[in-house]
Amino acid sequence: SSLEKEQMLRRQAELESAQSRLQLQVLTDECSKLRKQVQELKALVAQYNMSTSQQPGSSRTCLPGSLPCSQSQRKYHLEKVFLVSQTGNCRVMAFCDSLSCLVVSQPSPQSTFIPGCGVKMMSLANLKSSQYIPIHSKQIRGLAFGTRADGLLLSAALDNTLKLTSLATNTVVQTYNAGRPVWSCCWCLDDTNYVYAGLVNGSIMIYDLRDTNSHVQELVPQKSRCPMVSLSYLPRMASASLPYGGILAGTLEGACFWEQKAANSYRPHHLPLEPGGCIDLQTEINTRHCLATYRPGKNNPYVRCVMMELTCSPLTEASEDVVCSSNPVQTFSAGPSCKLLTKNAIFQSPEDDGSVFVCAGDEASNSALLWDAGSGSLLQKLPADLPVLDICPLEVNQTHLLATLTEKMVNIYKWQ
């Protein structure tokens, strides 16, 4: 019995030792990561001090507590123009990182033989467009790639279906019937087996790819039942402002962050958006900022993009529950007209200096406007042939590109 007791104590000691080693490894990794960040920040501060001492009259000041400003002299230059559809009606696009491939939704080019809608594939490694893949019978409203390496494309359409298409074989491999028109879709970035569909009535359907028959859960709207125009997933991460993962859902009447408590448990947090007129909601994962786009209204005659920081605070001192909210940080104004439901972008600057860019379509001038989110200053105006409907920042072979979509064309810009 004393031998057994000794063996048990030894196993316990070994387990504690292994746990301590693992903890030490995690803390060492975090320490080296923080050291690296401190070095980068010191370099940035030195660079900033140098640039301000050289420009005594510089007006590029950042808001206190907001994002750093980009000090780069580089810009986006037009690299390539693709004609996607001569008849028009392109709507959304998505980029597959593992295949360096951009897909754009369009109506069938041979509508008499193959009716419906699908996607045109474009290789950004050699800037060539390739074949059309038929997918849906009605207009596609959402396209998304997850973090999987198998090139599975998730698509949402007005034909009541959510589909998965393999870009390896160019065929639809899974179809889910949602029973209602699907307006948006996204992948779960914490578990690639789950996908989400935003419906015309404001519901979010959750599907498990291992269950091929039907949805596994429905998140019912708390307030209004209007179309779910945008869905994006925020993965769990060690962020001071919002460490939780969940779905950020935007309808035409407001926004909600569905915090993921457990595998199949979600808690809604209503975000304080301005009532009515919100046509798009986008997220930037690393800084936990989101971008809400508002149509012109009675009080504001221009299209406005409002960047907000997502935050959380304890519900009560004793409770583990939190309240998630959003605080406006910066507002960007575009032109006076907005007839279309367009998608904008908020993303890390290609300079990798911690600054964030905001890019939004401007219907009035048929262009995309690019701002520095830290200073709020307009950096560039990227002209297009028609109103810009979707914007996609991407990276191919260490080259930073930006794609803008109109109903007929894709413009590819290169950061240089």
PDB file of N, CA and C in Angstrom, residues 45 111 120 143 150 221 253 265 303 314 357 374 401 416:
ATOM      1  N   VAL A  45       7.321  54.811 -32.402  1.00  0.00           N
ATOM      2  CA  VAL A  45       7.365  56.092 -31.670  1.00  0.00           C
ATOM      3  C   VAL A  45       8.539  56.937 -32.164  1.00  0.00           C
ATOM      4  N   SER A 111     -27.273  31.976 -70.185  1.00  0.00           N
ATOM      5  CA  SER A 111     -28.505  31.788 -69.409  1.00  0.00           C
ATOM      6  C   SER A 111     -29.519  30.874 -70.102  1.00  0.00           C
ATOM      7  N   LYS A 120     -17.530  33.498 -60.938  1.00  0.00           N
ATOM      8  CA  LYS A 120     -16.392  33.484 -61.861  1.00  0.00           C
ATOM      9  C   LYS A 120     -15.141  33.416 -61.000  1.00  0.00           C
ATOM     10  N   LEU A 143     -20.971  35.472 -50.084  1.00  0.00           N
ATOM     11  CA  LEU A 143     -19.922  34.484 -50.385  1.00  0.00           C
ATOM     12  C   LEU A 143     -18.906  34.531 -49.253  1.00  0.00           C
ATOM     13  N   ASP A 150      -9.143  23.428 -47.817  1.00  0.00           N
ATOM     14  CA  ASP A 150      -9.677  22.645 -48.943  1.00  0.00           C
ATOM     15  C   ASP A 150     -10.477  23.486 -49.943  1.00  0.00           C
ATOM     16  N   PRO A 221     -34.491  36.549 -34.066  1.00  0.00           N
ATOM     17  CA  PRO A 221     -34.281  37.975 -33.786  1.00  0.00           C
ATOM     18  C   PRO A 221     -35.064  38.409 -32.548  1.00  0.00           C
ATOM     19  N   GLU A 253     -32.071  47.472 -39.507  1.00  0.00           N
ATOM     20  CA  GLU A 253     -32.586  48.260 -38.385  1.00  0.00           C
ATOM     21  C   GLU A 253     -31.704  48.246 -37.152  1.00  0.00           C
ATOM     22  N   SER A 265     -24.597  27.441 -27.288  1.00  0.00           N
ATOM     23  CA  SER A 265     -25.268  28.435 -26.453  1.00  0.00           C
ATOM     24  C   SER A 265     -24.772  29.833 -26.839  1.00  0.00           C
ATOM     25  N   VAL A 303     -23.736  59.788 -47.051  1.00  0.00           N
ATOM     26  CA  VAL A 303     -23.438  58.425 -46.606  1.00  0.00           C
ATOM     27  C   VAL A 303     -22.349  58.533 -45.532  1.00  0.00           C
ATOM     28  N   PRO A 314     -18.292  43.782 -17.066  1.00  0.00           N
ATOM     29  CA  PRO A 314     -19.047  42.820 -16.242  1.00  0.00           C
ATOM     30  C   PRO A 314     -20.469  43.314 -15.986  1.00  0.00           C
ATOM     31  N   PHE A 357      -7.086  50.681 -42.094  1.00  0.00           N
ATOM     32  CA  PHE A 357      -7.686  51.427 -43.204  1.00  0.00           C
ATOM     33  C   PHE A 357      -9.178  51.129 -43.271  1.00  0.00           C
ATOM     34  N   GLY A 374      -6.996  55.843 -38.142  1.00  0.00           N
ATOM     35  CA  GLY A 374      -6.420  56.504 -36.963  1.00  0.00           C
ATOM     36  C   GLY A 374      -6.595  58.010 -37.004  1.00  0.00           C
ATOM     37  N   LEU A 401      -2.892  43.546 -52.140  1.00  0.00           N
ATOM     38  CA  LEU A 401      -3.778  43.983 -53.226  1.00  0.00           C
ATOM     39  C   LEU A 401      -5.113  44.426 -52.633  1.00  0.00           C
ATOM     40  N   GLN A 416       2.046  49.871 -53.484  1.00  0.00           N
ATOM     41  CA  GLN A 416       3.484  50.022 -53.777  1.00  0.00           C
ATOM     42  C   GLN A 416       3.915  51.472 -53.652  1.00  0.00           C
TER      43      GLN A 416
END
